[in-house]
């Protein structure tokens, strides 16, 4: 069967667009072939900075002949219906249709459509220009004299040539001939821009790859990545260094070169006084280079970096490395200036006293100065949610209330709390707390230590407030202004430089965490309290002003914030009642005057995020739905119920009880729909069968034991208590007819079924469980 080779060659495509563009080309091409009636065995896409290529194997040489019937309206139908049928069938007049007879419905029109198959070359020649014209580039451009004409070709960069050949391995392939915007397809491509700029004639894919390789073009992007990574590691090792690997940078660099040549440059040792993160980002952002560190030196960087050239220079790359070094030195000079400036006094220090007094800041310290300036300038967080300073004060109050609760849950502190913060309900996790896959079950309980002394709960509360006050201060620093992605990380460094408690410095950085599902959650009690307060303030604020996520739009990353709260609570095993927290956070934002109730809606949003989180952990969706109620606001308890329920339903007793309970629920639902009388209470005097008595006794016992177990939050024991219902329920349905002729007996038996449902509903809604 024939193979198709397609190459679209242009000027340099931005690296960030290449992988997706190649995937889009593959999808559009294969979808188009299938829609036209062709099949194929395999397809793979390739890309370099200057080309997108497709290798499609085993394409059918011709589409099949198609014969179909399109049924039309009655011969007595109005003219409007007849014309609609003609348009649908592609007929010019009703004379081209046939009349079929139906004994019941009468005569009606039928169009017999015969479509002969087409050669694959013909289909491809039509398909490729359409794909090129409609290609979904994020940004595209027009060029040349033709660009002034309406409808002229747009491409990400000027399209220069199109290679398109088609044919089986045993024969000479043909050029699929077509033209778009003056560019005619052919069997010609071009190699490396400098090393082999001449035309290259190719036949099929294997020939194409080999000739490009000889012309200094590595077509496979993954192979280019491997070459760069391997050569960079080896070059660093040969110089007594280790490469600091960066997958994102590696992906980008592989999209900048067709013939990767790895070189090493260097800068002055003095620049190593700059924090490693700043050096790395400076070199990465400006020169797309990798940094290195001495072997066995921990996080310390060396003054050498690895760059990837796109040319084999005659001098071995010395001038290229030297030129990159000059640019790196200039950029690092800027970074060093920013770093030193951030540690000096601000010029408007005399205007910051009021803000310093408001937040208890020490204006002798650089980070305190920057927080004072953030408040003094009135930097807006959101037009409806006030300034950054106002937000910091809200977060600080909430963090102070959360800190002792968090500390009690995850820190081994001496003594007991004298009382709980007003307005926030906390529930202590019992010793038998059930773990989940994401938590570190066997890890030691995290603690906060300063020297050899763990801080008290009161000290943790003070540390949490101090951390909040400094958490946003680095937003006004020069380094973060240049590299916004370093917010938090720079705040931690500056906090340590001015002698802050290690937990305060850690919280300044970690309160943004987790940034995504793969990011770690904070475990230090101070960091946990600040991270929770920051995220809850944001969620409550945007819900209060009715700017919550809609559809795929989430401009303030509120879904990520909610998932962050969930992961922090669950993975640190912290018990909190969310609704009371929502209310407290809302009360602190006293300038909000909407008065609109939103707690239930926000809690439902958390439920949706929790379902996603638990499903990712492997929990069954139906068990989650069975456990969560509209009022469930203790996330850790939900998790433990789901785990206990899943374990129970894996047993034979669990499966059989589920079947019996669902049967009882279905009978009740049907009778309730018919408005059948159901007794309010079960009356033992109306029992006629021994199975009724046994079930009644078992339900009373199970209900009592399960209720006590749930009160003790021992959900495994609650399941065990319910398992005693299995045999009585089975016996009841085998020996007892619920719909007895005696109305009183029937109502009593239905009430007994309602007791079964009520007993199991203490743990979960069994009607929502599959099976």
XYZ file of C-alpha atoms in Angstrom, residues 137-750:
614
model
C -1.643 28.754 14.422
C -1.927 30.841 17.615
C -0.405 33.682 15.596
C 0.195 33.904 11.876
C 1.389 36.423 9.304
C 1.145 37.412 5.649
C 4.164 38.329 3.530
C 5.290 39.429 0.100
C 3.389 41.309 -2.604
C 0.412 38.912 -2.369
C -0.172 39.851 1.273
C -2.052 42.972 0.209
C -4.737 40.878 -1.465
C -7.805 39.802 0.561
C -7.713 36.118 1.479
C -3.974 35.736 0.897
C -2.152 32.894 2.611
C -1.339 33.220 6.306
C 1.277 31.042 8.034
C 3.225 31.304 11.249
C 6.276 32.455 9.259
C 6.657 32.733 5.460
C 6.019 29.332 3.880
C 8.834 28.529 1.462
C 8.267 25.083 -0.025
C 5.989 22.037 0.067
C 7.196 18.474 -0.435
C 4.513 15.847 -1.089
C 5.224 12.367 -2.480
C 2.985 9.299 -2.595
C 3.574 5.701 -3.597
C 4.360 2.135 -2.480
C 7.830 0.988 -1.456
C 8.167 -1.201 -4.555
C 7.524 1.611 -7.031
C 8.769 5.091 -7.753
C 6.572 7.493 -5.764
C 4.762 10.302 -7.534
C 4.609 13.963 -6.609
C 1.093 14.895 -5.502
C 0.654 18.024 -7.571
C -1.106 21.102 -6.166
C -0.442 24.783 -5.647
C -1.291 27.272 -2.930
C -0.509 30.982 -3.089
C 2.087 30.463 -5.825
C 3.898 27.640 -3.995
C 3.768 24.392 -5.989
C 4.332 21.035 -4.367
C 7.299 18.924 -5.398
C 9.878 16.406 -4.233
C 12.494 19.003 -3.239
C 13.545 20.032 0.262
C 16.526 21.911 1.690
C 18.995 21.051 4.411
C 20.678 23.141 7.090
C 20.500 26.866 6.404
C 24.303 27.305 6.587
C 25.873 23.872 6.217
C 23.754 22.543 3.310
C 21.482 25.232 1.843
C 21.162 23.562 -1.574
C 18.139 21.706 -2.961
C 17.729 18.014 -2.111
C 15.598 15.635 -4.176
C 13.830 12.940 -2.127
C 11.545 10.009 -2.888
C 10.027 8.628 0.317
C 10.410 8.975 4.087
C 13.496 6.813 4.680
C 15.283 8.538 1.832
C 14.101 11.925 3.171
C 15.449 11.329 6.709
C 18.824 10.025 5.490
C 19.399 12.931 3.107
C 18.397 15.513 5.724
C 20.800 13.932 8.214
C 23.562 14.192 5.615
C 22.562 17.831 5.160
C 22.979 18.533 8.906
C 19.308 18.312 9.899
C 18.141 15.971 12.671
C 14.441 15.577 11.900
C 13.307 13.791 15.081
C 12.836 16.324 17.901
C 13.133 13.684 20.617
C 16.446 12.576 19.149
C 17.659 16.195 19.114
C 16.709 16.425 22.782
C 18.638 13.269 23.577
C 21.709 14.510 21.696
C 21.635 17.833 23.573
C 21.111 16.211 26.977
C 23.741 13.515 26.491
C 26.371 15.899 25.098
C 25.644 18.487 27.799
C 26.030 15.908 30.564
C 29.270 14.618 29.087
C 30.718 18.097 28.568
C 29.869 19.111 32.135
C 31.306 15.885 33.557
C 34.521 16.332 31.582
C 34.946 19.703 33.305
C 34.289 18.355 36.809
C 30.713 19.638 36.839
C 27.146 18.349 36.908
C 24.508 19.641 34.534
C 21.456 21.225 36.176
C 18.823 19.550 34.052
C 15.699 21.407 32.925
C 13.109 19.550 30.852
C 11.254 22.706 29.805
C 14.459 24.375 28.628
C 15.541 21.190 26.862
C 12.246 21.111 24.948
C 12.662 24.761 23.959
C 16.310 24.458 22.918
C 15.584 21.395 20.777
C 13.125 23.597 18.908
C 15.767 26.239 18.199
C 18.289 24.076 16.369
C 18.298 21.587 13.502
C 21.872 20.412 14.084
C 22.638 20.671 17.824
C 26.213 21.452 18.852
C 26.794 21.693 22.609
C 29.379 24.203 23.895
C 30.448 25.620 27.252
C 30.711 29.280 28.219
C 31.666 31.004 31.464
C 31.225 34.176 33.502
C 33.100 35.779 36.386
C 33.119 34.097 39.809
C 31.919 37.330 41.441
C 28.448 36.807 40.003
C 28.032 33.667 42.119
C 27.163 36.006 44.998
C 23.740 36.265 43.347
C 21.219 33.606 44.513
C 21.363 30.457 42.407
C 17.714 30.804 41.339
C 18.364 34.280 39.946
C 21.467 33.158 38.049
C 19.630 30.192 36.606
C 16.612 32.215 35.514
C 18.755 35.007 34.075
C 20.766 32.626 31.922
C 17.729 30.539 31.017
C 15.459 33.429 30.070
C 17.987 35.506 28.155
C 20.296 32.958 26.529
C 18.413 29.625 26.703
C 21.423 28.028 28.407
C 21.816 25.407 31.110
C 23.698 26.128 34.330
C 26.078 23.714 36.036
C 27.237 23.012 39.560
C 30.488 21.537 40.918
C 30.304 17.805 41.477
C 29.213 17.098 45.042
C 28.547 20.786 45.787
C 24.849 20.558 46.667
C 22.847 23.552 45.409
C 25.898 25.749 44.740
C 26.350 26.741 41.073
C 29.549 27.010 39.074
C 30.494 29.937 36.837
C 30.133 27.829 33.686
C 27.054 27.312 31.560
C 26.139 25.033 28.654
C 24.760 26.429 25.408
C 23.458 24.785 22.251
C 24.556 26.167 18.901
C 22.980 25.411 15.527
C 26.264 25.295 13.616
C 29.618 23.529 13.652
C 31.971 26.508 13.743
C 35.423 26.277 12.210
C 37.045 27.432 15.460
C 35.286 24.759 17.501
C 32.722 27.222 18.805
C 35.079 29.511 20.729
C 33.592 32.729 19.355
C 30.044 31.489 19.869
C 30.780 30.634 23.518
C 32.594 33.953 23.991
C 29.680 35.926 22.532
C 27.154 34.139 24.729
C 29.390 34.788 27.740
C 29.368 38.538 27.044
C 25.567 38.602 26.955
C 25.313 36.464 30.099
C 27.706 38.773 31.946
C 25.647 41.814 30.974
C 22.430 40.173 32.176
C 24.048 38.994 35.411
C 25.327 42.528 36.008
C 21.695 43.668 35.936
C 20.697 40.836 38.277
C 23.499 41.719 40.695
C 22.305 45.318 40.736
C 18.739 44.186 41.491
C 19.981 41.871 44.247
C 22.011 44.583 45.967
C 19.306 47.223 45.546
C 16.743 44.989 47.257
C 18.941 44.825 50.331
C 19.340 48.572 50.622
C 17.049 51.242 52.070
C 14.189 52.604 50.003
C 14.425 56.288 48.992
C 10.917 57.081 50.317
C 11.518 55.564 53.751
C 10.278 58.676 55.572
C 6.800 58.236 54.037
C 6.310 54.664 55.247
C 5.973 55.166 59.002
C 2.152 54.930 59.100
C 2.128 51.650 57.219
C 4.934 50.324 59.406
C 2.935 51.064 62.562
C -0.186 49.442 61.097
C 1.568 46.118 60.501
C 4.191 46.241 63.252
C 7.064 46.523 60.772
C 10.706 47.292 61.519
C 11.841 49.831 58.923
C 15.458 48.937 59.572
C 14.817 45.689 57.696
C 14.644 45.665 53.857
C 11.687 43.266 53.536
C 9.687 45.226 56.126
C 10.346 48.389 54.128
C 8.964 46.787 51.004
C 5.814 45.625 52.762
C 5.323 49.129 54.103
C 5.715 50.503 50.590
C 3.209 47.944 49.215
C 0.642 49.236 51.697
C 1.609 52.905 51.372
C 1.217 52.875 47.580
C -2.249 51.306 47.874
C -1.469 48.663 45.264
C -4.800 47.197 44.171
C -5.422 43.487 44.521
C -8.840 43.715 42.834
C -11.141 46.666 42.289
C -13.892 45.044 44.411
C -11.617 43.353 46.937
C -9.437 46.258 48.004
C -5.689 46.784 48.140
C -2.893 44.328 48.783
C -2.441 45.876 52.218
C -6.096 45.313 53.114
C -5.845 41.752 51.877
C -2.720 41.107 53.936
C -4.560 42.238 57.072
C -7.471 39.868 56.325
C -5.138 36.942 55.695
C -3.213 37.725 58.898
C -6.383 37.615 61.029
C -7.500 34.340 59.465
C -4.017 32.799 59.795
C -3.954 33.736 63.500
C -7.190 31.804 64.011
C -6.018 28.836 61.985
C -2.512 28.547 63.436
C -3.373 26.915 66.812
C -5.782 24.491 65.145
C -3.207 23.483 62.547
C -0.493 23.247 65.188
C -2.683 20.959 67.289
C -3.249 18.657 64.332
C 0.272 18.346 62.938
C 2.785 19.550 65.545
C 3.869 17.691 68.707
C 3.327 20.567 71.141
C 3.175 20.613 74.914
C -0.091 21.214 76.753
C -3.608 21.860 75.534
C -5.209 24.913 73.978
C -7.104 27.012 76.472
C -9.901 27.539 73.960
C -10.738 27.539 70.308
C -10.790 30.741 68.227
C -14.286 32.150 68.158
C -16.222 31.424 64.982
C -13.981 28.646 63.682
C -15.004 25.063 64.412
C -12.200 22.528 64.577
C -12.499 18.807 65.103
C -9.613 16.796 66.488
C -8.604 13.871 64.284
C -8.794 10.599 66.248
C -5.737 8.423 66.623
C -7.193 5.908 64.173
C -7.230 8.479 61.359
C -7.274 6.678 58.031
C -4.587 7.600 55.544
C -4.911 8.216 51.827
C -2.562 7.466 48.973
C -1.293 11.019 48.717
C -0.368 11.332 52.415
C 2.838 10.096 53.920
C 1.454 7.396 56.234
C 4.793 6.232 57.599
C 6.501 9.612 57.649
C 7.212 11.229 61.025
C 4.838 13.979 62.054
C 6.257 17.274 60.773
C 7.295 19.785 63.394
C 8.587 23.300 63.583
C 11.889 23.760 65.342
C 14.079 26.776 66.068
C 17.319 25.415 67.364
C 16.289 22.514 69.585
C 13.093 24.112 70.862
C 9.661 23.599 69.292
C 7.567 26.776 69.500
C 4.368 26.831 71.540
C 0.961 27.339 69.968
C 1.037 30.982 70.965
C 4.417 31.392 69.314
C 3.148 29.661 66.175
C 0.243 32.110 66.044
C 2.661 35.033 66.249
C 4.919 33.468 63.640
C 1.949 32.972 61.316
C 1.021 36.652 61.535
C 4.600 37.707 60.936
C 4.813 35.393 57.912
C 1.628 36.831 56.410
C 2.864 40.396 56.892
C 6.024 39.583 54.930
C 4.494 37.127 52.432
C 3.665 39.686 49.729
C 6.554 42.073 50.409
C 8.814 40.655 47.714
C 6.287 41.702 45.049
C 7.876 45.170 45.204
C 11.483 43.955 44.966
C 13.614 44.549 41.893
C 14.415 40.863 41.377
C 10.748 39.772 41.420
C 9.908 42.700 39.164
C 12.348 41.268 36.620
C 11.519 37.596 37.311
C 7.904 37.303 38.569
C 8.240 33.526 38.775
C 10.616 34.040 41.735
C 7.956 35.555 43.981
C 7.963 33.683 47.252
C 11.389 32.171 46.666
C 13.049 35.593 46.867
C 10.894 36.535 49.815
C 12.247 33.510 51.677
C 15.855 34.466 50.900
C 15.380 38.069 51.958
C 13.575 36.940 55.129
C 16.471 34.680 56.118
C 18.983 37.456 55.352
C 17.248 39.778 57.805
C 17.151 37.116 60.524
C 13.532 35.943 60.427
C 12.490 32.690 62.099
C 13.021 29.751 59.687
C 9.293 28.941 59.801
C 8.431 32.514 58.820
C 10.872 32.410 55.912
C 9.533 29.032 54.790
C 5.926 30.257 54.928
C 6.745 33.315 52.799
C 7.687 30.939 49.993
C 5.364 28.012 50.680
C 2.097 29.920 51.096
C 1.736 29.806 47.310
C 1.913 25.988 47.360
C 0.715 23.670 46.008
C 0.819 25.255 42.557
C -0.523 22.135 40.836
C -1.366 18.458 41.357
C 2.296 17.424 41.232
C 3.576 20.181 43.532
C 4.242 19.325 47.164
C 2.070 20.714 49.954
C 3.523 22.656 52.891
C 3.843 20.708 56.167
C 5.281 23.267 58.590
C 2.313 24.466 60.759
C 3.125 28.122 60.066
C 3.255 27.521 56.306
C 0.037 25.479 56.434
C -1.845 28.185 58.338
C -0.675 30.953 56.001
C -1.301 28.936 52.822
C -4.829 28.046 53.953
C -5.617 31.633 54.949
C -4.317 33.025 51.655
C -6.342 30.617 49.527
C -9.520 30.813 51.600
C -9.487 34.625 51.558
C -9.190 34.587 47.784
C -11.959 31.998 47.300
C -14.384 33.679 49.706
C -13.654 37.110 48.250
C -14.308 36.171 44.649
C -17.408 34.190 45.605
C -18.694 37.181 47.555
C -18.394 39.436 44.491
C -19.790 36.692 42.248
C -16.695 36.250 40.084
C -16.396 32.484 40.350
C -15.135 30.195 37.555
C -17.474 29.579 34.636
C -16.998 26.764 32.137
C -13.370 26.603 31.090
C -12.673 30.161 32.294
C -10.896 30.557 35.614
C -8.856 33.786 35.384
C -8.025 33.873 39.094
C -7.053 30.168 39.322
C -9.765 29.505 41.918
C -9.999 25.820 41.030
C -6.298 25.476 41.788
C -6.761 27.365 45.069
C -9.599 25.057 46.169
C -7.615 21.963 45.238
C -4.706 23.427 47.204
C -6.883 23.781 50.314
C -8.105 20.205 49.875
C -4.618 18.763 49.515
C -3.233 20.763 52.455
C -6.031 19.607 54.766
C -6.165 15.992 53.626
C -2.445 15.322 53.274
C -1.662 16.981 56.629
C -4.738 15.355 58.228
C -6.129 18.634 59.488
C -9.802 18.677 60.505
C -11.681 21.912 59.822
C -15.309 22.829 59.277
C -15.174 24.749 56.010
C -18.506 26.564 56.294
C -17.503 28.284 59.548
C -14.218 29.284 57.912
C -16.100 30.770 54.968
C -18.222 32.808 57.377
C -15.205 34.066 59.321
C -13.321 35.015 56.151
C -16.394 36.892 54.943
C -16.784 38.743 58.248
C -13.180 39.917 58.040
C -13.861 41.477 54.610
C -16.225 43.976 56.243
C -16.176 46.295 53.242
C -18.086 43.711 51.236
C -21.748 44.615 51.329
C -23.380 42.177 48.932
C -25.012 40.201 51.740
C -25.537 37.428 49.204
C -25.383 33.923 50.752
C -22.689 31.902 49.038
C -21.350 29.384 51.567
C -23.432 26.504 50.223
C -22.383 27.259 46.655
C -18.703 27.542 47.615
C -18.937 24.286 49.585
C -20.433 22.597 46.512
C -17.463 23.897 44.513
C -15.141 22.275 47.047
C -17.096 19.035 46.736
C -16.534 19.036 42.982
C -12.790 19.617 43.427
C -12.634 16.913 46.122
C -14.288 14.441 43.764
C -11.634 15.153 41.143
C -8.875 14.757 43.741
C -10.248 11.476 45.115
C -10.828 10.040 41.639
C -7.207 10.835 40.814
C -6.272 8.885 43.946
C -8.223 5.876 42.640
C -11.477 6.238 44.596
C -14.730 5.152 42.908
C -16.917 8.059 41.825
C -20.109 6.388 43.043
C -18.704 5.920 46.545
C -17.760 9.595 46.667
C -21.283 10.593 45.597
C -22.761 8.230 48.182
C -20.795 9.782 51.041
C -20.913 13.508 50.212
C -24.012 15.429 51.249
C -24.694 19.134 50.625
C -23.684 19.803 54.254
C -20.440 17.776 54.292
C -17.771 20.315 55.203
C -15.150 18.093 56.866
C -12.951 16.912 53.998
C -10.909 14.474 56.019
C -14.048 12.798 57.338
C -15.371 12.437 53.788
C -12.150 10.752 52.788
C -12.285 8.311 55.699
C -15.909 7.434 54.954
C -15.057 6.725 51.316
C -12.141 4.482 52.283
C -14.174 2.564 54.874
C -17.112 2.168 52.494
C -14.874 0.923 49.681
C -13.245 -1.643 51.973
C -16.646 -2.854 53.219
C -18.146 -3.219 49.740
C -15.200 -5.370 48.678
C -16.398 -8.032 51.158
C -19.151 -10.584 50.494
C -21.271 -9.126 53.315
C -20.905 -5.684 51.829
C -21.964 -6.754 48.346
C -25.008 -8.666 49.627
C -26.076 -5.883 51.995
C -25.782 -3.386 49.140
C -28.096 -5.545 47.005
C -30.634 -5.904 49.825
C -30.510 -2.227 50.754
C -30.973 -1.129 47.143
C -33.932 -3.505 46.828
C -35.511 -1.976 49.927
C -34.837 1.531 48.627
C -36.337 0.737 45.211
C -39.522 -0.684 46.750
C -39.835 2.363 49.003
C -39.249 4.756 46.131
C -41.913 3.058 44.003
C -44.476 3.086 46.826
C -43.676 6.676 47.766
C -44.224 7.667 44.144
C -47.643 5.959 44.267
C -48.290 7.733 47.605
C -48.804 4.416 49.347
C -49.280 4.739 53.089
C -46.096 4.077 55.067
C -46.341 3.814 58.824
C -44.482 6.438 60.823
C -43.143 3.845 63.228
C -42.670 0.101 63.082
C -45.238 -1.727 65.211
C -43.989 -5.187 66.364
C -47.564 -6.277 67.117
C -48.278 -6.334 63.373
C -45.467 -8.797 62.588
C -46.696 -12.107 61.136
C -43.414 -13.717 60.135
C -40.370 -14.636 62.167
C -38.207 -12.932 59.501
C -39.873 -9.609 60.317
C -39.050 -9.952 63.999
C -35.463 -10.926 63.269
C -34.968 -8.002 60.892
C -36.518 -5.540 63.331
C -34.198 -6.683 66.136
C -31.166 -6.589 63.823
C -32.006 -3.077 62.581
C -32.370 -1.778 66.141
C -29.026 -3.254 67.134
C -27.187 -2.190 63.954
C -28.624 1.315 64.102
C -27.480 1.727 67.704
C -23.991 0.286 67.157
C -23.428 2.104 63.881
C -24.609 5.387 65.374
C -22.189 5.034 68.290
C -19.337 4.116 65.941
C -20.052 7.136 63.748
C -20.139 9.349 66.856
C -16.674 7.963 67.659
C -15.732 8.480 63.991
C -14.838 4.812 63.669
C -16.304 4.200 60.231
C -14.881 0.699 59.909
C -16.778 -0.264 63.075
C -19.921 1.344 61.649
C -19.610 -0.816 58.538
C -19.097 -3.882 60.692
C -22.277 -3.072 62.589
C -24.237 -2.730 59.354
C -22.861 -6.017 58.052
C -25.010 -7.780 60.690
C -28.041 -6.780 58.607
C -27.025 -8.939 55.665
C -28.671 -12.237 56.701
C -31.856 -10.700 58.238
C -32.405 -8.599 55.109
C -31.873 -11.583 52.794
C -34.233 -13.731 54.913
C -36.856 -10.974 54.969
C -37.012 -10.693 51.183
C -37.052 -14.481 50.775
C -39.924 -15.125 53.225
C -41.958 -11.930 53.433
C -44.290 -10.329 50.891
C -44.051 -6.593 51.465
C -47.250 -5.679 49.635
C -49.586 -7.634 51.866
C -53.341 -7.386 51.265
C -53.769 -6.003 54.768
C -53.083 -2.272 54.455
C -51.801 -1.941 58.040
C -49.386 -4.871 57.627
C -48.137 -3.434 54.320
C -47.595 0.010 55.840
C -45.719 -1.568 58.762
C -43.452 -3.592 56.472
C -42.699 -0.513 54.388
